[in-house]
mmCIF file of C-alpha atoms in Angstrom:
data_model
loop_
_atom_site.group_PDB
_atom_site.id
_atom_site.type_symbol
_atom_site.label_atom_id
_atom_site.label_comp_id
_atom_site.label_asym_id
_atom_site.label_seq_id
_atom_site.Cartn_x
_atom_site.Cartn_y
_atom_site.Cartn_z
ATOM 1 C CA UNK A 27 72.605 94.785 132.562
ATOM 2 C CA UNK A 28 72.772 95.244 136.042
ATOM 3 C CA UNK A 29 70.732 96.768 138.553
ATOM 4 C CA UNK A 30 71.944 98.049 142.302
ATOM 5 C CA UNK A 31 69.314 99.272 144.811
ATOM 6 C CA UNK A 32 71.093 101.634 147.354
ATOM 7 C CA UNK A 33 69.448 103.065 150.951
ATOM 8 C CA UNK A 34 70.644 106.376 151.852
ATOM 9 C CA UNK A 35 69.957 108.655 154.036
ATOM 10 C CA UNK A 36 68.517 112.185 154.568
ATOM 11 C CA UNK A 37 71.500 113.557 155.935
ATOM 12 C CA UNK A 38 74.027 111.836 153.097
ATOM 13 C CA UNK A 39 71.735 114.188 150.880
ATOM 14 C CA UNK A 40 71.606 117.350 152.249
ATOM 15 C CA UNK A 41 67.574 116.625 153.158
ATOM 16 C CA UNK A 42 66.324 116.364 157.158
ATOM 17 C CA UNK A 43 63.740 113.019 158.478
ATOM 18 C CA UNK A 44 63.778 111.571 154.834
ATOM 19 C CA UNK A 45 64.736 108.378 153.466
ATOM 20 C CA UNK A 46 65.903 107.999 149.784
ATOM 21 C CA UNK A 47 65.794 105.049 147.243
ATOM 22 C CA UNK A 48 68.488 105.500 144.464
ATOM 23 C CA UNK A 49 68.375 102.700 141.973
ATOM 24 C CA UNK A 50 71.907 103.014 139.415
ATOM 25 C CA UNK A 51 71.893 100.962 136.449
ATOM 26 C CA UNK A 52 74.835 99.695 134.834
ATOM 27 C CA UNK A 53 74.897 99.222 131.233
ATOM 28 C CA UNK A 54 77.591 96.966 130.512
ATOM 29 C CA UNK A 55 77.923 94.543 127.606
ATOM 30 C CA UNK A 56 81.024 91.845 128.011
ATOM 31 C CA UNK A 57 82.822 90.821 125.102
ATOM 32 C CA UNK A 58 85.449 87.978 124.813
ATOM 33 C CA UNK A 59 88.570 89.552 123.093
ATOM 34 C CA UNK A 60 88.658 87.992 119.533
ATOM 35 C CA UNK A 61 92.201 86.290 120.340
ATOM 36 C CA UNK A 62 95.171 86.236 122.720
ATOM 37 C CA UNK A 63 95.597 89.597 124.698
ATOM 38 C CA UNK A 64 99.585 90.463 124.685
ATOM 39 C CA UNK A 65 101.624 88.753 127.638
ATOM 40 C CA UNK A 66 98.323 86.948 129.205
ATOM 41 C CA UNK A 67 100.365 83.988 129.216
ATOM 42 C CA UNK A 68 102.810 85.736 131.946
ATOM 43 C CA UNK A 69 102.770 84.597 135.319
ATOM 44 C CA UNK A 70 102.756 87.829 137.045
ATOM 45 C CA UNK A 71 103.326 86.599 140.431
ATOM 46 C CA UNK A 72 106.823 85.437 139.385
ATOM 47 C CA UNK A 73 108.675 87.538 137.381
ATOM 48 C CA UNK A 74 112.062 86.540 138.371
ATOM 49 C CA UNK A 75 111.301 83.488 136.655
ATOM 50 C CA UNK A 76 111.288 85.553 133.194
ATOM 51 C CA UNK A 77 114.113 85.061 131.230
ATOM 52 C CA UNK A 78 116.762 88.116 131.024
ATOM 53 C CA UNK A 79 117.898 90.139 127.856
ATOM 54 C CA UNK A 80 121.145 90.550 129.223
ATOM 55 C CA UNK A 81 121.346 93.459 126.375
ATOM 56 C CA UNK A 82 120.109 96.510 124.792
ATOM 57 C CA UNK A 83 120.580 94.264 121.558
ATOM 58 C CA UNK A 84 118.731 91.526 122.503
ATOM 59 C CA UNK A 85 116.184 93.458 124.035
ATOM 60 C CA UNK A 86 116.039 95.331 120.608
ATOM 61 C CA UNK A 87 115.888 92.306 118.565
ATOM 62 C CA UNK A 88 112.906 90.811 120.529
ATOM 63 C CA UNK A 89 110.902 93.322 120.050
ATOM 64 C CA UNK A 90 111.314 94.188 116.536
ATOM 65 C CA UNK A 91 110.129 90.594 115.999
ATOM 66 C CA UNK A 92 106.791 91.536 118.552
ATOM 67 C CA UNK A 93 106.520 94.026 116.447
ATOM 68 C CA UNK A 94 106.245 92.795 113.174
ATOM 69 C CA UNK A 95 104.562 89.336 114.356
ATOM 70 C CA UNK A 96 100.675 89.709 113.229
ATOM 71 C CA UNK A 97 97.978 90.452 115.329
ATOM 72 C CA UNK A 98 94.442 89.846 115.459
ATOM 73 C CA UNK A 99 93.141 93.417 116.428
ATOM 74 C CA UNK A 100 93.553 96.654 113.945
ATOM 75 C CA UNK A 101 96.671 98.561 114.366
ATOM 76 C CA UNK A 102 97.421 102.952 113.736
ATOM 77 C CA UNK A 103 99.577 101.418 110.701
ATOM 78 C CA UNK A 104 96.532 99.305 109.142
ATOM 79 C CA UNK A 105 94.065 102.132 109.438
ATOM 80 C CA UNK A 106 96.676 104.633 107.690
ATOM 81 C CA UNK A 107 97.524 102.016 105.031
ATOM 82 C CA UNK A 108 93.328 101.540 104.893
ATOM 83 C CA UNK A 109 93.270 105.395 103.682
ATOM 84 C CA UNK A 110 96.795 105.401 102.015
ATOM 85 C CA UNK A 111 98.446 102.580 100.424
ATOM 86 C CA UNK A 112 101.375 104.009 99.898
ATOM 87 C CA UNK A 113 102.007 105.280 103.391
ATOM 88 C CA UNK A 114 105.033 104.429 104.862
ATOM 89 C CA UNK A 115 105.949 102.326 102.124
ATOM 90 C CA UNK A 116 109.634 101.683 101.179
ATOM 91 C CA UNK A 117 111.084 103.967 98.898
ATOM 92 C CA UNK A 118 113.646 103.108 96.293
ATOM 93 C CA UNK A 119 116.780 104.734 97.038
ATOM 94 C CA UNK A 120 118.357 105.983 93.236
ATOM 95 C CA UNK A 121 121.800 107.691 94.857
ATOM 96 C CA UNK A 122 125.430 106.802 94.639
ATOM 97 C CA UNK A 123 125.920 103.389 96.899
ATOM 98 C CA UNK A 124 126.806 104.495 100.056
ATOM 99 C CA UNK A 125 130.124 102.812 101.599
ATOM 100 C CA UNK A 126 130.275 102.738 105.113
ATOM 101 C CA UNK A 127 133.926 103.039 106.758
ATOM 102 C CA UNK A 128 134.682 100.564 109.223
ATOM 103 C CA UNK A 129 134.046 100.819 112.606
ATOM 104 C CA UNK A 130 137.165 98.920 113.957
ATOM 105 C CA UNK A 131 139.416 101.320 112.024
ATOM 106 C CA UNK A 132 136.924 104.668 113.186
ATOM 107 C CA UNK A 133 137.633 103.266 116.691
ATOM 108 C CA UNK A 134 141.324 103.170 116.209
ATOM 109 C CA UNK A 135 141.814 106.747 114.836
ATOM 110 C CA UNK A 136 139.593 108.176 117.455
ATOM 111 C CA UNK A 137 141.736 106.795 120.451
ATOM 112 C CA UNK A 138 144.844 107.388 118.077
ATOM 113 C CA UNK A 139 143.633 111.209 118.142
ATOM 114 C CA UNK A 140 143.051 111.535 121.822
ATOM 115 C CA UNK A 141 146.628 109.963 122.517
ATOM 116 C CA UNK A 142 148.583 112.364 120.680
ATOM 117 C CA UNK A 143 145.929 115.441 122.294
ATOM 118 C CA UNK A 144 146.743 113.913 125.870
ATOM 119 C CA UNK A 145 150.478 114.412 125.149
ATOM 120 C CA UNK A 146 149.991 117.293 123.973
ATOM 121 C CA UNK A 147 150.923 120.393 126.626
ATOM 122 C CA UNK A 148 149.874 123.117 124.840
ATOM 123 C CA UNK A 149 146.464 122.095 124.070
ATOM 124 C CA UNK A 150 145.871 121.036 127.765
ATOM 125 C CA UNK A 151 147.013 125.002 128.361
ATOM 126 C CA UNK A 152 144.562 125.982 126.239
ATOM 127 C CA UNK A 153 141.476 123.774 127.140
ATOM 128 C CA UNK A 154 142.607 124.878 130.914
ATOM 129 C CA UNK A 155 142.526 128.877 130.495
ATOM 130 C CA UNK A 156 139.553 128.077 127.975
ATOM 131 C CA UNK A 157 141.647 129.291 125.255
ATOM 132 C CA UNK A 158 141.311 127.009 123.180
ATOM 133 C CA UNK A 159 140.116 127.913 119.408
ATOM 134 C CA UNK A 160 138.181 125.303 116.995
ATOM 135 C CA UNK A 161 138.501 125.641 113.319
ATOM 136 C CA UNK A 162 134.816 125.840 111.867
ATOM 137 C CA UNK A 163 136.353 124.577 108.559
ATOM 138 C CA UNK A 164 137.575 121.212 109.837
ATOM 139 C CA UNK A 165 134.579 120.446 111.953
ATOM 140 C CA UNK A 166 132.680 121.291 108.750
ATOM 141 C CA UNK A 167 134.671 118.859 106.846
ATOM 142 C CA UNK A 168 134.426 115.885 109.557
ATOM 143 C CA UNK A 169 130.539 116.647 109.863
ATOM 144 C CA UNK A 170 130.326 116.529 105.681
ATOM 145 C CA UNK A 171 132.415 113.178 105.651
ATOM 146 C CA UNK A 172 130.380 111.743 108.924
ATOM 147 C CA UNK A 173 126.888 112.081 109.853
ATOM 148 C CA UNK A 174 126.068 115.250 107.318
ATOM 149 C CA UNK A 175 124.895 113.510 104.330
ATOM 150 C CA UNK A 176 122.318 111.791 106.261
ATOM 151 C CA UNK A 177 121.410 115.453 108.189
ATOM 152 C CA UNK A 178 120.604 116.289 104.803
ATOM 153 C CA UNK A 179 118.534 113.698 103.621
ATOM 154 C CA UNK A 180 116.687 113.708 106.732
ATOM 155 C CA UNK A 181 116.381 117.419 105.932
ATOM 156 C CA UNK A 182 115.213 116.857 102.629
ATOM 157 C CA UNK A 183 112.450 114.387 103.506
ATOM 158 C CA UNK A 184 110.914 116.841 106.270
ATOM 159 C CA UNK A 185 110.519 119.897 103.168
ATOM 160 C CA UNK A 186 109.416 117.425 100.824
ATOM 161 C CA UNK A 187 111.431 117.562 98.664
ATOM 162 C CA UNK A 188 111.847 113.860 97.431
ATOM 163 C CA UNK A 189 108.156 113.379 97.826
ATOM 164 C CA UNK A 190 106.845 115.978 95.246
ATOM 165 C CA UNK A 191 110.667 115.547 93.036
ATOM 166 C CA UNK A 192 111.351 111.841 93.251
ATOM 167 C CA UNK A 193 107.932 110.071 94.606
ATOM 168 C CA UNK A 194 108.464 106.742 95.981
ATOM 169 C CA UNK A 195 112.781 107.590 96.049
ATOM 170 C CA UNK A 196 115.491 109.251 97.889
ATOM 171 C CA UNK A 197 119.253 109.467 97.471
ATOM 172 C CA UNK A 198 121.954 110.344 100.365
ATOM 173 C CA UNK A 199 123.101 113.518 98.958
ATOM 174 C CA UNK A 200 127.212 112.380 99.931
ATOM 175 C CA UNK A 201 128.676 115.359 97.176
ATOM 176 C CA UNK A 202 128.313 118.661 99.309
ATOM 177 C CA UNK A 203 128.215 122.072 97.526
ATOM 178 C CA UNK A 204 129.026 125.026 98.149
ATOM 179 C CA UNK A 205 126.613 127.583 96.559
ATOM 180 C CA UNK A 206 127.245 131.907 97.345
ATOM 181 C CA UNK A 207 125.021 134.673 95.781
ATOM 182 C CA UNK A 208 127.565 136.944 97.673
ATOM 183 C CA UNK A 209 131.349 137.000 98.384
ATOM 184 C CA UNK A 210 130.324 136.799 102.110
ATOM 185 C CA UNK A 211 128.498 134.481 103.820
ATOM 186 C CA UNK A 212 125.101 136.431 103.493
ATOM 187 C CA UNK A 213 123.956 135.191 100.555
ATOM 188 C CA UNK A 214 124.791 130.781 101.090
ATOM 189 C CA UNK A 215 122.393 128.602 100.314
ATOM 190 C CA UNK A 216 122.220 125.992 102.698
ATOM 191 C CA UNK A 217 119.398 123.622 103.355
ATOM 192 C CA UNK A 218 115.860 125.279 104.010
ATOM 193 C CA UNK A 219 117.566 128.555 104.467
ATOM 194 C CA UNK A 220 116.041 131.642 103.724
ATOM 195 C CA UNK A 221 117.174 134.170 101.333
ATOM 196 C CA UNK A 222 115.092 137.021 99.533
ATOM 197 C CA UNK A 223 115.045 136.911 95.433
ATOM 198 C CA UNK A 224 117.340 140.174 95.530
ATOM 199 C CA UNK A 225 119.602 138.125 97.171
ATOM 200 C CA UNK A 226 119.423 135.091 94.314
ATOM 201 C CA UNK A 227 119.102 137.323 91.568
ATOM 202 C CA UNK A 228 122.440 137.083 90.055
ATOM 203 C CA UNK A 229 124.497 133.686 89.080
ATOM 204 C CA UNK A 230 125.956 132.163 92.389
ATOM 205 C CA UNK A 231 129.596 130.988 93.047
ATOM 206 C CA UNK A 232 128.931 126.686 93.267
ATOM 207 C CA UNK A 233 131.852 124.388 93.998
ATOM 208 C CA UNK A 234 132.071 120.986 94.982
ATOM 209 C CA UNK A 235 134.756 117.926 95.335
ATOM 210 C CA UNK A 236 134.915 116.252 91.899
ATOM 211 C CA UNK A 237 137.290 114.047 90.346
ATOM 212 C CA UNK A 238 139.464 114.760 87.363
ATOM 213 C CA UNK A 239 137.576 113.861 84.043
ATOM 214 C CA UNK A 240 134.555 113.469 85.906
ATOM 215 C CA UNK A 241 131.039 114.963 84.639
ATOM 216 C CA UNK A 242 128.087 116.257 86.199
ATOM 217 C CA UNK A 243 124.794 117.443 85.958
ATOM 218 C CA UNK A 244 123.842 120.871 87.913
ATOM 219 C CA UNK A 245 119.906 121.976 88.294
ATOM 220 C CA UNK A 246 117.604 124.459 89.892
ATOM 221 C CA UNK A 247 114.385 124.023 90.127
ATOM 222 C CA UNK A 248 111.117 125.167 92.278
ATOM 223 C CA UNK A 249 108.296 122.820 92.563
ATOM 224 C CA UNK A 250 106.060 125.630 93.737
ATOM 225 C CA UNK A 251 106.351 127.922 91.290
ATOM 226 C CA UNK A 252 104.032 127.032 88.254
ATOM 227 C CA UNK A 253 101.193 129.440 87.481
ATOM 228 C CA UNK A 254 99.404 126.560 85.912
ATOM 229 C CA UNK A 255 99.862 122.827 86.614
ATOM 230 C CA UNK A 256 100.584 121.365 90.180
ATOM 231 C CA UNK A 257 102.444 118.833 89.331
ATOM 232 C CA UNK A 258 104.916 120.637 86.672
ATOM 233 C CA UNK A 259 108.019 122.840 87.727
ATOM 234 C CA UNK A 260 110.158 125.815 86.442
ATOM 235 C CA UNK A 261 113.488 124.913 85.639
ATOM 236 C CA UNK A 262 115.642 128.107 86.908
ATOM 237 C CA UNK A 263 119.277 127.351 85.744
ATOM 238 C CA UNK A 264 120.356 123.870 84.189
ATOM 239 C CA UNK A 265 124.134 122.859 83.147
ATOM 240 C CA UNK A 266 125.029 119.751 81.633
ATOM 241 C CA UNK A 267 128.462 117.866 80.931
ATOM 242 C CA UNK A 268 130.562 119.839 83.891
ATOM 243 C CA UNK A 269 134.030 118.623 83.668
ATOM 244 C CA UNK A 270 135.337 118.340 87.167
ATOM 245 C CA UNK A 271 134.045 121.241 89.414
ATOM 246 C CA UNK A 272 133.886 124.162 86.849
ATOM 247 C CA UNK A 273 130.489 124.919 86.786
ATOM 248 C CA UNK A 274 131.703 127.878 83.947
ATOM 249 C CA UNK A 275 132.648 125.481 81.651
ATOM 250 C CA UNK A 276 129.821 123.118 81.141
ATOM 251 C CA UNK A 277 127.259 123.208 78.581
ATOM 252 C CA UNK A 278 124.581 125.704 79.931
ATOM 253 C CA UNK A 279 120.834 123.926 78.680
ATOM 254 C CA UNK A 280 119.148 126.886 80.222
ATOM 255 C CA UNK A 281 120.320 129.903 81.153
ATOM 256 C CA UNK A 282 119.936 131.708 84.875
ATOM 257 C CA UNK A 283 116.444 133.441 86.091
ATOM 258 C CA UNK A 284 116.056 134.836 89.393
ATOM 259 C CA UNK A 285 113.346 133.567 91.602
ATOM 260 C CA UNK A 286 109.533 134.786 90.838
ATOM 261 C CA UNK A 287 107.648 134.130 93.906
ATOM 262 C CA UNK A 288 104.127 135.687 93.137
ATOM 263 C CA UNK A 289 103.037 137.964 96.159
ATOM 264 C CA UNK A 290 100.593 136.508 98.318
ATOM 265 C CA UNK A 291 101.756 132.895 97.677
ATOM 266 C CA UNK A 292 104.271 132.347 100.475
ATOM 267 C CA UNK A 293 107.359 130.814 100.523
ATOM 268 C CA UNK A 294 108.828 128.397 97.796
ATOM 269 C CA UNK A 295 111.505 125.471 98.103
ATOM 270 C CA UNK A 296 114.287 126.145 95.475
ATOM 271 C CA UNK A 297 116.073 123.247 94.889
ATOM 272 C CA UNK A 298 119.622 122.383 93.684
ATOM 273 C CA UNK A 299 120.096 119.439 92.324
ATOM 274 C CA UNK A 300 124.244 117.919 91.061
ATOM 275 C CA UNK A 301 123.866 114.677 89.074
ATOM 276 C CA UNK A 302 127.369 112.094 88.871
ATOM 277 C CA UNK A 303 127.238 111.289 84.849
ATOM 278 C CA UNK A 304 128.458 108.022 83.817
ATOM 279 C CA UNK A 305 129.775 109.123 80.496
ATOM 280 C CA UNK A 306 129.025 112.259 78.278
ATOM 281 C CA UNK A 307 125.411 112.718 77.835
ATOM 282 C CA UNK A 308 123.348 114.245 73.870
ATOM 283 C CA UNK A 309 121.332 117.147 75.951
ATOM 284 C CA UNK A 310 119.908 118.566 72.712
ATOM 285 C CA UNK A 311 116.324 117.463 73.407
ATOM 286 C CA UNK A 312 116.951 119.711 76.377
ATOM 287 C CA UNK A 313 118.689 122.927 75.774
ATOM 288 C CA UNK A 314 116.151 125.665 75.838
ATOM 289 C CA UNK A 315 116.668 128.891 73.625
ATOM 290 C CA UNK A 316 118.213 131.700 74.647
ATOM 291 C CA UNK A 317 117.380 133.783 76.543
ATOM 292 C CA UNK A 318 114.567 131.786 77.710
ATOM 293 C CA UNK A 319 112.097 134.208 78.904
ATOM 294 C CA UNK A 320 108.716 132.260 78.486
ATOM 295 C CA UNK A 321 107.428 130.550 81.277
ATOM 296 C CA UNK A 322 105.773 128.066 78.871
ATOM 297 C CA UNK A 323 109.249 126.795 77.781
ATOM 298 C CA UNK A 324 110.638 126.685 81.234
ATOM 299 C CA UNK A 325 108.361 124.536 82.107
ATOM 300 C CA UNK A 326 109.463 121.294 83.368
ATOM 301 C CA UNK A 327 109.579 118.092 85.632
ATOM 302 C CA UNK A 328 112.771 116.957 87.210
ATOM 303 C CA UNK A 329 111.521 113.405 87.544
ATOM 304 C CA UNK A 330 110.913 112.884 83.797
ATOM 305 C CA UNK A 331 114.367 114.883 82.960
ATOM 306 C CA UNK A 332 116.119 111.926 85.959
ATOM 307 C CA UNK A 333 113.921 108.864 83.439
ATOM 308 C CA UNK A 334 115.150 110.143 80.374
ATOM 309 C CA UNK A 335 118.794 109.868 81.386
ATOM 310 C CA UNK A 336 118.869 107.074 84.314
ATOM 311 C CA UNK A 337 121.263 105.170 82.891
ATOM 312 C CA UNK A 338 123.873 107.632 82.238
ATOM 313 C CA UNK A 339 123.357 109.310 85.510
ATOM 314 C CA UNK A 340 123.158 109.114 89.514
ATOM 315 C CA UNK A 341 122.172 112.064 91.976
ATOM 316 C CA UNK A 342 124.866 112.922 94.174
ATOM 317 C CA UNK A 343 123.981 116.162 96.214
ATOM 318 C CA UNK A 344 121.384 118.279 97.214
ATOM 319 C CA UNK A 345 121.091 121.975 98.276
ATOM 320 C CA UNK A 346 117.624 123.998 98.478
ATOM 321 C CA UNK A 347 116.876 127.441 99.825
ATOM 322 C CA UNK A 348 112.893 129.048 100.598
ATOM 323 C CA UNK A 349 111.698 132.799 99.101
ATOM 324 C CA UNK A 350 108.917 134.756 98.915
ATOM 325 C CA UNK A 351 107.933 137.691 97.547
ATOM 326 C CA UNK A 352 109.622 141.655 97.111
ATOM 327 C CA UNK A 353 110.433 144.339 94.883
ATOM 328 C CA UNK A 354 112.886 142.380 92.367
ATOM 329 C CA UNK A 355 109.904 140.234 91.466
ATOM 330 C CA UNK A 356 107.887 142.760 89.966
ATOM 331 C CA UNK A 357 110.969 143.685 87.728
ATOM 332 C CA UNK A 358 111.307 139.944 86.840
ATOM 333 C CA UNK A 359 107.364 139.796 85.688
ATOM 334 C CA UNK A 360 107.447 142.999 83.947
ATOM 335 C CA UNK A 361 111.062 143.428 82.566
ATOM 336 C CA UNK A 362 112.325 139.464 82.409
ATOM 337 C CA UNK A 363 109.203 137.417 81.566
ATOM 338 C CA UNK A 364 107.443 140.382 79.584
ATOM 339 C CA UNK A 365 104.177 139.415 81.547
ATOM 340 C CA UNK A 366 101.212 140.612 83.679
ATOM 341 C CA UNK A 367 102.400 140.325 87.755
ATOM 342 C CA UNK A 368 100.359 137.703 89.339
ATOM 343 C CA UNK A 369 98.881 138.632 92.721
ATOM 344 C CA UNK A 370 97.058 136.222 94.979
ATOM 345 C CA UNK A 371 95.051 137.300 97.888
ATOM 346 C CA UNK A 372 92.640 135.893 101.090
ATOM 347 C CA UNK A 373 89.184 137.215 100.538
ATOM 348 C CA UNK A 374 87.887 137.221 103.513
ATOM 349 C CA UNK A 375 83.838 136.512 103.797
ATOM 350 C CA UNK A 376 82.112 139.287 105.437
ATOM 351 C CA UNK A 377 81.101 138.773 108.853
ATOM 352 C CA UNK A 378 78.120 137.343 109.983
ATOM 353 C CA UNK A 379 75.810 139.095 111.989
ATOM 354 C CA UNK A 380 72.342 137.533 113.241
ATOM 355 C CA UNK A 381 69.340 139.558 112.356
ATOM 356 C CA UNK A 382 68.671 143.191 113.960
ATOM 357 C CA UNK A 383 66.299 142.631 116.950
ATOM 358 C CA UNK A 384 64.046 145.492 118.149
ATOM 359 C CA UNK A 385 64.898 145.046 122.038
ATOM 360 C CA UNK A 386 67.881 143.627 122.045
ATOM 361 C CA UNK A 387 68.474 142.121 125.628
ATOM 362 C CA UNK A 388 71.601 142.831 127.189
ATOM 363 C CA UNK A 389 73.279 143.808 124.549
ATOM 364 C CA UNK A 390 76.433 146.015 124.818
ATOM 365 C CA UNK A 391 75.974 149.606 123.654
ATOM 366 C CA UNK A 392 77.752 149.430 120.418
ATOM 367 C CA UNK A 393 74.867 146.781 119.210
ATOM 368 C CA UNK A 394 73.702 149.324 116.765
ATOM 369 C CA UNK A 395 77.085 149.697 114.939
ATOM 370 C CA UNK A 396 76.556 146.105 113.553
ATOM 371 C CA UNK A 397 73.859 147.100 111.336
ATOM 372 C CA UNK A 398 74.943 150.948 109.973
ATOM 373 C CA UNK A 399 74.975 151.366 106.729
ATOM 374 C CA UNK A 400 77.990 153.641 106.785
ATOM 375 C CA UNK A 401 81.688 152.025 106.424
ATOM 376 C CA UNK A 402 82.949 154.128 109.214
ATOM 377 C CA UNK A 403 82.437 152.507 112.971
ATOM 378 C CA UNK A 404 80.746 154.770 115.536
ATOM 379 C CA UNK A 405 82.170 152.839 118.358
ATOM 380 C CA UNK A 406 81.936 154.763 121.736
ATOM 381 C CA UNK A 407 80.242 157.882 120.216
ATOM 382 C CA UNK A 408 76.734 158.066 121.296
#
């Protein structure tokens, strides 16, 4: 502790022919730091003795390694992992093995490209009088063979989706579907997207890039759906053992239900998944009977369905669309699932009022109307 004695005069304080003793005290408690403060052993009189990182890669490199060198004091990452353990932990990644092309040969095609564009004179025309058209389709197809799958993924991760699907996993979704409720472009289901269960009520158009004699899985599934169970799902569509890309001639498990949103609930993530099959897969522990109108038997959880068949089977693309609640659902509930229509709702609590005082002191006029008995407001009549 320290103490400082200060003279001051009248004047300094606003107070004629007086004098004024002001004693502060300083409440100060110094602490050693437990260990070496960062860059205390820097001189920093002469910094151009420092060495240079002559690069954004060295630079880089140093300081991931200051970064994950130990320190003595407590970090934002060891108070997180304190409360969760498995924060920020490293997640398995269960997708097809990703081959990245090389950069050398990238680099090549790229100044390849902008050669032949150079020389030629009708596309400088073009880009001059700014008529120059780009095809939609082929930067579509560059951005699904470049940086999309991992647009996706990153997509994927900020919904949730692998966290309450695949805990502790991921996959870079490199199979891109294409997935149409409607012969226009209305009704796509892209990623996050919203469409209305009208909208999804009927069987979409999918397609997708497949080899010949190759086999795949196809499901949909919404992880905030079930009436009962948090943790459980309802399995929408499911089709096993799809031979190339026709979708119409696999083995259907379970056939198609439109999305049930209950009102007052929100929007829910409904998710496509498209499993690569190693070989031809036995799905009779999962074929549900048809029509499968129970709730109960749709029932389901995609990350026990992806244990049971592992070995014979890799996810390889990923599609997911939000809805909420309108007219078709009732018809679902009523006509489809032969049920009762859930309806959720916010009670509000009734509002608090402090107890009635006999002279209320300045009050607004319309004090009164707080306490009336009747459920009509008398605001402004008097």
């Amino acid at each position: 502790m320290a103490l400082r004695t200060v003279l001051r005069t009248g004047a300094d304080l606003g107070v004629n022919n007086a004098r004024t003793f002001i004693t502060t005290a300083f409440l100060r408690r110094l602490v050693p730091p437990l260990g070496p403060m960062p860059n205390e052993d820097l001189d920093s009189k002469d910094l151009e003795s420092l060495e240079k990182y002559r690069s954004y890669t060295r630079y880089l490199r140093k300081a991931e390694e200051a970064r994950n060198k130990p320190a003595w004091w407590k970090t934002y990452r060891s108070y997180v992992e304190k409360q969760d353990p498995e924060h920020d932990a490293e997640k398995v990644d269960i997708g097809l093995p990703y081959l990245r092309p090389s950069r050398l040969k990238e680099v090549k095609e790229r100044t390849q490209m902008v050669k032949e564009n150079k020389k030629n004179a009708e596309l400088e025309r073009a880009s001059r009088l700014r008529t120059l058209k780009v095809s939609l389709d082929r930067v579509q197809d560059e951005w699904g063979k470049t940086s999309g799958p991992f647009h996706i993924q990153r997509l994927a991760e900020h919904y949730g989706v692998f966290r309450d699907l695949f805990p502790n996993a991921l996959f870079l979704p490199q199979v891109l579907m294409q997935i149409n409720y409607s012969q226009d472009n209305g009704g796509q289901v892209h990623y996050g997207n919203r469409l209305t269960p009208t909208e999804a009520a009927s069987v979409p158009q999918i397609s997708f890039e497949a080899e010949e004699g190759s086999l795949w899985t196809l499901m949909l599934t919404c992880p905030d759906e079930h009436l009962l169970d948090n943790e459980a799902e309802y399995v929408h569509w499911l089709v096993g053992n799809i031979p190339g890309g026709s979708v119409q001639e696999g083995e259907e498990l379970c056939h198609y239900l439109p999305p049930f949103p209950p009102k007052g609930t929100g929007f829910h993530r409904y998710v496509y998944f498209l499993f690569k099959q190693e070989v031809r897969i036995d799905f009779q522990e999962d074929v549900r009977t048809t029509p499968c109108l129970s709730p109960a038997e749709r029932s389901f959880k995609t990350l026990d369905f992806y244990r049971k068949h592992q070995d014979a089977m890799t996810p390889a693309g990923l599609s997911f669309f939000q809805s909420q609640w309108d007219e078709s659902v009732s018809d679902t509930f009523h006509n489809s699932l032969n049920m009762r229509e859930p309806v959720f709702a916010f009670i509000r609590p009734p509002v608090y009022h402090p107890p009635q005082v006999k002279h209320p002191h300045r009050q607004p006029l319309r004090y009164l109307d707080r306490y009336r008995n009747g459920k009509e407001h008398t605001y402004g009549i008097y």
